[in-house]
Amino acid sequence: MYKAQVTHKKDFTFLVKSGNHEVTIDAKGEEGISPPDALLASFGSCLGVYIRKYAVGAKLPLENFNISVEADFTKESPVRFKVINVVVDFKNFGLDGRRKNALLEFIKNCPVHNTLKGNPHLELKIS
């Protein structure tokens, strides 16, 4: 099971602990990454893991690549990301059309992608 513990520090700043790791989340973006940016970072990182898994399995030297993940909030309610744009830059490493399509299909198996795509049921409780 995956778990994150979020503790309020001050104002709009939170300390997030997951396993042995800590990260600061700050809605204002002054002391840490903002919650929406953290979501995009999680998505891009998950895709990166799946790119590496594909590369290892296919024995392709896909390393030191960049993933750009961008989105804007909708203007209408409920405010949300309606479109998330992802661009992977392999820095001049050429993939033929067949490999590119296979890679795209493989990275769509990323659990964060599937979660975003799947419109998960959310349960919120106050204790």
Backbone as JSON Lines, residues from 0, in Angstrom:
{"i":0,"aa":"M","n":[0.83,-1.17,0.0],"ca":[0.0,0.0,0.0],"c":[0.89,1.25,0.0]}
{"i":1,"aa":"Y","n":[0.47,2.23,-0.73],"ca":[1.17,3.51,-0.77],"c":[0.52,4.44,0.24]}
{"i":2,"aa":"K","n":[1.36,5.26,0.89],"ca":[0.82,6.11,1.93],"c":[1.64,7.39,2.02]}
{"i":3,"aa":"A","n":[0.96,8.49,2.26],"ca":[1.62,9.77,2.51],"c":[0.95,10.4,3.73]}
{"i":4,"aa":"Q","n":[1.76,10.93,4.62],"ca":[1.26,11.64,5.8],"c":[1.53,13.12,5.58]}
{"i":5,"aa":"V","n":[0.5,13.93,5.61],"ca":[0.61,15.37,5.34],"c":[0.36,16.12,6.65]}
{"i":6,"aa":"T","n":[1.34,16.94,7.07],"ca":[1.24,17.69,8.31],"c":[1.36,19.18,8.02]}
{"i":7,"aa":"H","n":[0.43,19.93,8.55],"ca":[0.44,21.38,8.38],"c":[1.63,21.98,9.14]}
{"i":8,"aa":"K","n":[2.43,22.81,8.46],"ca":[3.56,23.49,9.1],"c":[3.18,24.91,9.47]}
{"i":9,"aa":"K","n":[2.71,25.68,8.47],"ca":[2.28,27.07,8.7],"c":[1.59,27.55,7.44]}
{"i":10,"aa":"D","n":[0.75,28.54,7.59],"ca":[0.04,29.15,6.47],"c":[-0.45,28.08,5.49]}
{"i":11,"aa":"F","n":[0.12,28.05,4.28],"ca":[-0.27,27.1,3.25],"c":[0.87,26.14,2.92]}
{"i":12,"aa":"T","n":[1.68,25.84,3.95],"ca":[2.85,24.99,3.79],"c":[2.65,23.7,4.59]}
{"i":13,"aa":"F","n":[3.0,22.57,3.96],"ca":[2.8,21.26,4.56],"c":[4.05,20.41,4.4]}
{"i":14,"aa":"L","n":[4.28,19.56,5.38],"ca":[5.36,18.58,5.29],"c":[4.73,17.25,4.93]}
{"i":15,"aa":"V","n":[5.21,16.65,3.85],"ca":[4.69,15.35,3.41],"c":[5.75,14.3,3.68]}
{"i":16,"aa":"K","n":[5.35,13.25,4.41],"ca":[6.25,12.13,4.68],"c":[5.68,10.89,4.01]}
{"i":17,"aa":"S","n":[6.56,10.19,3.33],"ca":[6.2,8.93,2.7],"c":[7.4,8.01,2.85]}
{"i":18,"aa":"G","n":[7.22,6.94,3.6],"ca":[8.36,6.07,3.89],"c":[9.41,6.88,4.64]}
{"i":19,"aa":"N","n":[10.66,6.83,4.16],"ca":[11.75,7.56,4.79],"c":[12.01,8.91,4.12]}
{"i":20,"aa":"H","n":[11.09,9.39,3.33],"ca":[11.3,10.6,2.55],"c":[10.36,11.71,2.99]}
{"i":21,"aa":"E","n":[10.86,12.94,2.83],"ca":[10.06,14.11,3.16],"c":[10.15,15.13,2.03]}
{"i":22,"aa":"V","n":[9.05,15.82,1.8],"ca":[9.02,16.89,0.81],"c":[8.09,17.98,1.35]}
{"i":23,"aa":"T","n":[8.43,19.22,1.03],"ca":[7.6,20.35,1.44],"c":[6.69,20.74,0.29]}
{"i":24,"aa":"I","n":[5.42,20.87,0.61],"ca":[4.41,21.31,-0.35],"c":[3.92,22.67,0.12]}
{"i":25,"aa":"D","n":[3.92,23.64,-0.77],"ca":[3.52,24.99,-0.41],"c":[2.62,25.54,-1.51]}
{"i":26,"aa":"A","n":[1.38,25.85,-1.16],"ca":[0.42,26.33,-2.15],"c":[0.9,27.61,-2.83]}
{"i":27,"aa":"K","n":[1.69,28.4,-2.13],"ca":[2.21,29.64,-2.71],"c":[3.49,29.4,-3.52]}
{"i":28,"aa":"G","n":[4.06,28.21,-3.41],"ca":[5.27,27.88,-4.17],"c":[6.52,28.56,-3.67]}
{"i":29,"aa":"E","n":[6.49,29.08,-2.44],"ca":[7.64,29.8,-1.91],"c":[8.63,28.89,-1.19]}
{"i":30,"aa":"E","n":[8.11,27.92,-0.43],"ca":[8.98,27.05,0.37],"c":[9.0,25.62,-0.14]}
{"i":31,"aa":"G","n":[8.25,25.35,-1.18],"ca":[8.2,24.0,-1.73],"c":[7.36,24.0,-2.99]}
{"i":32,"aa":"I","n":[7.19,22.84,-3.53],"ca":[6.42,22.68,-4.76],"c":[4.93,22.81,-4.44]}
{"i":33,"aa":"S","n":[4.16,23.36,-5.36],"ca":[2.73,23.52,-5.13],"c":[2.02,22.17,-5.33]}
{"i":34,"aa":"P","n":[0.84,21.99,-4.73],"ca":[0.12,20.73,-4.91],"c":[-0.15,20.37,-6.38]}
{"i":35,"aa":"P","n":[-0.6,21.32,-7.23],"ca":[-0.8,20.94,-8.63],"c":[0.51,20.54,-9.33]}
{"i":36,"aa":"D","n":[1.59,21.26,-9.02],"ca":[2.89,20.9,-9.6],"c":[3.35,19.54,-9.12]}
{"i":37,"aa":"A","n":[3.04,19.21,-7.85],"ca":[3.41,17.88,-7.33],"c":[2.66,16.78,-8.07]}
{"i":38,"aa":"L","n":[1.39,17.04,-8.4],"ca":[0.62,16.06,-9.17],"c":[1.25,15.86,-10.55]}
{"i":39,"aa":"L","n":[1.6,16.95,-11.22],"ca":[2.21,16.85,-12.55],"c":[3.58,16.17,-12.46]}
{"i":40,"aa":"A","n":[4.33,16.48,-11.41],"ca":[5.65,15.85,-11.21],"c":[5.5,14.35,-11.0]}
{"i":41,"aa":"S","n":[4.49,13.96,-10.24],"ca":[4.24,12.55,-10.0],"c":[3.92,11.82,-11.31]}
{"i":42,"aa":"F","n":[3.08,12.44,-12.12],"ca":[2.72,11.86,-13.42],"c":[3.95,11.73,-14.31]}
{"i":43,"aa":"G","n":[4.71,12.8,-14.45],"ca":[5.9,12.76,-15.3],"c":[6.94,11.76,-14.82]}
{"i":44,"aa":"S","n":[7.12,11.68,-13.5],"ca":[8.09,10.73,-12.94],"c":[7.66,9.29,-13.18]}
{"i":45,"aa":"C","n":[6.37,9.03,-13.04],"ca":[5.85,7.68,-13.29],"c":[6.08,7.29,-14.76]}
{"i":46,"aa":"L","n":[5.8,8.22,-15.66],"ca":[6.06,7.96,-17.08],"c":[7.54,7.68,-17.31]}
{"i":47,"aa":"G","n":[8.4,8.44,-16.62],"ca":[9.84,8.23,-16.73],"c":[10.26,6.84,-16.3]}
{"i":48,"aa":"V","n":[9.67,6.36,-15.22],"ca":[9.96,5.0,-14.75],"c":[9.58,3.99,-15.82]}
{"i":49,"aa":"Y","n":[8.43,4.18,-16.44],"ca":[7.99,3.23,-17.47],"c":[8.81,3.35,-18.75]}
{"i":50,"aa":"I","n":[9.31,4.53,-19.05],"ca":[10.24,4.66,-20.19],"c":[11.49,3.86,-19.9]}
{"i":51,"aa":"R","n":[12.01,3.97,-18.68],"ca":[13.22,3.21,-18.32],"c":[12.94,1.71,-18.35]}
{"i":52,"aa":"K","n":[11.78,1.28,-17.85],"ca":[11.45,-0.14,-17.88],"c":[11.42,-0.64,-19.33]}
{"i":53,"aa":"Y","n":[10.83,0.13,-20.21],"ca":[10.78,-0.25,-21.62],"c":[12.19,-0.31,-22.19]}
{"i":54,"aa":"A","n":[12.99,0.7,-21.89],"ca":[14.35,0.77,-22.42],"c":[15.18,-0.42,-21.97]}
{"i":55,"aa":"V","n":[15.08,-0.79,-20.71],"ca":[15.84,-1.93,-20.2],"c":[15.39,-3.21,-20.89]}
{"i":56,"aa":"G","n":[14.07,-3.42,-21.0],"ca":[13.54,-4.62,-21.64],"c":[13.9,-4.7,-23.11]}
{"i":57,"aa":"A","n":[13.91,-3.56,-23.79],"ca":[14.21,-3.52,-25.23],"c":[15.7,-3.32,-25.51]}
{"i":58,"aa":"K","n":[16.48,-3.21,-24.43],"ca":[17.93,-2.99,-24.56],"c":[18.23,-1.73,-25.39]}
{"i":59,"aa":"L","n":[17.5,-0.66,-25.07],"ca":[17.71,0.63,-25.73],"c":[18.39,1.59,-24.76]}
{"i":60,"aa":"P","n":[19.36,2.34,-25.21],"ca":[20.06,3.27,-24.31],"c":[19.29,4.59,-24.11]}
{"i":61,"aa":"L","n":[18.06,4.48,-23.63],"ca":[17.25,5.67,-23.38],"c":[17.56,6.17,-21.97]}
{"i":62,"aa":"E","n":[18.43,7.17,-21.89],"ca":[18.83,7.75,-20.61],"c":[18.93,9.25,-20.77]}
{"i":63,"aa":"N","n":[18.94,9.92,-19.65],"ca":[19.12,11.38,-19.62],"c":[18.11,12.11,-20.49]}
{"i":64,"aa":"F","n":[16.89,11.62,-20.51],"ca":[15.82,12.26,-21.28],"c":[15.07,13.24,-20.38]}
{"i":65,"aa":"N","n":[14.29,14.1,-20.99],"ca":[13.48,15.06,-20.26],"c":[12.01,14.82,-20.55]}
{"i":66,"aa":"I","n":[11.19,15.02,-19.52],"ca":[9.75,14.92,-19.67],"c":[9.16,16.24,-19.2]}
{"i":67,"aa":"S","n":[8.43,16.89,-20.08],"ca":[7.76,18.14,-19.74],"c":[6.27,17.85,-19.57]}
{"i":68,"aa":"V","n":[5.73,18.23,-18.41],"ca":[4.31,18.01,-18.13],"c":[3.71,19.37,-17.8]}
{"i":69,"aa":"E","n":[2.7,19.77,-18.57],"ca":[2.08,21.08,-18.39],"c":[0.57,20.97,-18.39]}
{"i":70,"aa":"A","n":[-0.06,21.85,-17.63],"ca":[-1.52,21.9,-17.59],"c":[-1.95,23.25,-17.03]}
{"i":71,"aa":"D","n":[-3.15,23.66,-17.39],"ca":[-3.77,24.86,-16.83],"c":[-5.1,24.45,-16.22]}
{"i":72,"aa":"F","n":[-5.47,25.15,-15.16],"ca":[-6.77,24.9,-14.56],"c":[-7.87,25.43,-15.47]}
{"i":73,"aa":"T","n":[-9.01,24.78,-15.41],"ca":[-10.17,25.25,-16.15],"c":[-10.66,26.56,-15.51]}
{"i":74,"aa":"K","n":[-11.37,27.32,-16.27],"ca":[-11.95,28.57,-15.76],"c":[-13.31,28.3,-15.12]}
{"i":75,"aa":"E","n":[-13.96,27.21,-15.54],"ca":[-15.28,26.88,-15.01],"c":[-15.15,25.95,-13.81]}
{"i":76,"aa":"S","n":[-16.23,25.89,-13.05],"ca":[-16.27,25.03,-11.88],"c":[-16.75,23.63,-12.28]}
{"i":77,"aa":"P","n":[-16.26,22.57,-11.68],"ca":[-15.22,22.56,-10.67],"c":[-13.84,22.79,-11.3]}
{"i":78,"aa":"V","n":[-13.02,23.57,-10.63],"ca":[-11.67,23.87,-11.14],"c":[-10.86,22.59,-11.12]}
{"i":79,"aa":"R","n":[-10.23,22.29,-12.26],"ca":[-9.45,21.06,-12.41],"c":[-8.57,21.2,-13.65]}
{"i":80,"aa":"F","n":[-7.66,20.24,-13.81],"ca":[-6.93,20.14,-15.07],"c":[-7.83,19.42,-16.04]}
{"i":81,"aa":"K","n":[-8.13,20.02,-17.16],"ca":[-8.94,19.35,-18.18],"c":[-8.04,18.63,-19.18]}
{"i":82,"aa":"V","n":[-6.88,19.24,-19.48],"ca":[-5.91,18.66,-20.4],"c":[-4.54,18.73,-19.75]}
{"i":83,"aa":"I","n":[-3.83,17.61,-19.77],"ca":[-2.44,17.58,-19.31],"c":[-1.59,17.22,-20.51]}
{"i":84,"aa":"N","n":[-0.67,18.1,-20.86],"ca":[0.2,17.88,-22.02],"c":[1.54,17.34,-21.56]}
{"i":85,"aa":"V","n":[1.99,16.28,-22.21],"ca":[3.27,15.66,-21.88],"c":[4.11,15.58,-23.15]}
{"i":86,"aa":"V","n":[5.36,16.02,-23.05],"ca":[6.31,15.9,-24.15],"c":[7.57,15.23,-23.61]}
{"i":87,"aa":"V","n":[7.99,14.15,-24.27],"ca":[9.22,13.45,-23.91],"c":[10.29,13.82,-24.92]}
{"i":88,"aa":"D","n":[11.43,14.28,-24.43],"ca":[12.55,14.66,-25.28],"c":[13.7,13.7,-25.01]}
{"i":89,"aa":"F","n":[14.01,12.87,-26.02],"ca":[15.1,11.91,-25.89],"c":[16.44,12.49,-26.34]}
{"i":90,"aa":"K","n":[16.49,13.78,-26.58],"ca":[17.74,14.47,-26.92],"c":[18.46,13.81,-28.09]}
{"i":91,"aa":"N","n":[17.82,13.82,-29.23],"ca":[18.41,13.33,-30.48],"c":[18.55,11.82,-30.57]}
{"i":92,"aa":"F","n":[17.98,11.06,-29.63],"ca":[17.97,9.61,-29.77],"c":[16.79,9.27,-30.64]}
{"i":93,"aa":"G","n":[17.06,8.74,-31.81],"ca":[15.99,8.46,-32.77],"c":[15.28,7.15,-32.51]}
{"i":94,"aa":"L","n":[13.98,7.2,-32.53],"ca":[13.17,5.99,-32.45],"c":[12.36,5.91,-33.74]}
{"i":95,"aa":"D","n":[12.34,4.72,-34.36],"ca":[11.51,4.59,-35.56],"c":[10.04,4.57,-35.14]}
{"i":96,"aa":"G","n":[9.16,4.69,-36.1],"ca":[7.73,4.77,-35.83],"c":[7.19,3.6,-35.04]}
{"i":97,"aa":"R","n":[7.65,2.4,-35.36],"ca":[7.18,1.19,-34.67],"c":[7.58,1.24,-33.2]}
{"i":98,"aa":"R","n":[8.84,1.58,-32.93],"ca":[9.33,1.66,-31.55],"c":[8.62,2.77,-30.77]}
{"i":99,"aa":"K","n":[8.42,3.91,-31.44],"ca":[7.78,5.04,-30.79],"c":[6.35,4.66,-30.37]}
{"i":100,"aa":"N","n":[5.61,4.0,-31.26],"ca":[4.25,3.58,-30.92],"c":[4.24,2.55,-29.81]}
{"i":101,"aa":"A","n":[5.18,1.6,-29.86],"ca":[5.26,0.58,-28.82],"c":[5.59,1.22,-27.47]}
{"i":102,"aa":"L","n":[6.5,2.18,-27.47],"ca":[6.86,2.87,-26.24],"c":[5.67,3.65,-25.68]}
{"i":103,"aa":"L","n":[4.97,4.37,-26.53],"ca":[3.8,5.12,-26.09],"c":[2.75,4.21,-25.45]}
{"i":104,"aa":"E","n":[2.5,3.07,-26.07],"ca":[1.52,2.13,-25.51],"c":[2.01,1.56,-24.18]}
{"i":105,"aa":"F","n":[3.31,1.28,-24.09],"ca":[3.86,0.72,-22.86],"c":[3.77,1.71,-21.7]}
{"i":106,"aa":"I","n":[4.14,2.97,-21.93],"ca":[4.15,3.93,-20.82],"c":[2.74,4.3,-20.36]}
{"i":107,"aa":"K","n":[1.74,4.01,-21.17],"ca":[0.36,4.24,-20.74],"c":[-0.03,3.27,-19.62]}
{"i":108,"aa":"N","n":[0.83,2.3,-19.31],"ca":[0.6,1.38,-18.2],"c":[1.02,1.99,-16.86]}
{"i":109,"aa":"C","n":[1.6,3.16,-16.87],"ca":[2.0,3.84,-15.64],"c":[0.77,3.96,-14.74]}
{"i":110,"aa":"P","n":[0.87,3.52,-13.47],"ca":[-0.29,3.57,-12.57],"c":[-0.85,4.98,-12.36]}
{"i":111,"aa":"V","n":[0.0,6.0,-12.37],"ca":[-0.51,7.36,-12.2],"c":[-1.34,7.74,-13.42]}
{"i":112,"aa":"H","n":[-0.88,7.38,-14.62],"ca":[-1.66,7.63,-15.84],"c":[-3.01,6.94,-15.74]}
{"i":113,"aa":"N","n":[-2.99,5.67,-15.36],"ca":[-4.24,4.91,-15.26],"c":[-5.18,5.5,-14.2]}
{"i":114,"aa":"T","n":[-4.62,6.0,-13.12],"ca":[-5.43,6.61,-12.07],"c":[-6.09,7.89,-12.58]}
{"i":115,"aa":"L","n":[-5.31,8.75,-13.22],"ca":[-5.86,9.99,-13.75],"c":[-6.92,9.71,-14.81]}
{"i":116,"aa":"K","n":[-6.64,8.75,-15.65],"ca":[-7.54,8.39,-16.74],"c":[-8.81,7.7,-16.22]}
{"i":117,"aa":"G","n":[-8.67,7.01,-15.1],"ca":[-9.76,6.17,-14.6],"c":[-10.78,6.85,-13.72]}
{"i":118,"aa":"N","n":[-10.61,8.15,-13.45],"ca":[-11.57,8.87,-12.63],"c":[-11.88,8.09,-11.34]}
{"i":119,"aa":"P","n":[-10.87,7.96,-10.46],"ca":[-11.03,7.1,-9.29],"c":[-12.09,7.61,-8.31]}
{"i":120,"aa":"H","n":[-12.66,6.68,-7.59],"ca":[-13.59,7.01,-6.51],"c":[-12.76,7.57,-5.36]}
{"i":121,"aa":"L","n":[-13.12,8.71,-4.83],"ca":[-12.4,9.34,-3.73],"c":[-13.25,9.33,-2.48]}
{"i":122,"aa":"E","n":[-12.68,8.91,-1.38],"ca":[-13.4,8.91,-0.1],"c":[-12.72,9.91,0.83]}
{"i":123,"aa":"L","n":[-13.43,10.93,1.25],"ca":[-12.92,11.93,2.17],"c":[-13.68,11.81,3.48]}
{"i":124,"aa":"K","n":[-12.94,11.78,4.61],"ca":[-13.55,11.67,5.94],"c":[-12.88,12.68,6.86]}
{"i":125,"aa":"I","n":[-13.64,13.15,7.8],"ca":[-13.1,14.01,8.85],"c":[-13.26,13.28,10.18]}
{"i":126,"aa":"S","n":[-12.13,13.13,10.91],"ca":[-12.23,12.42,12.2],"c":[-12.26,13.39,13.34]}
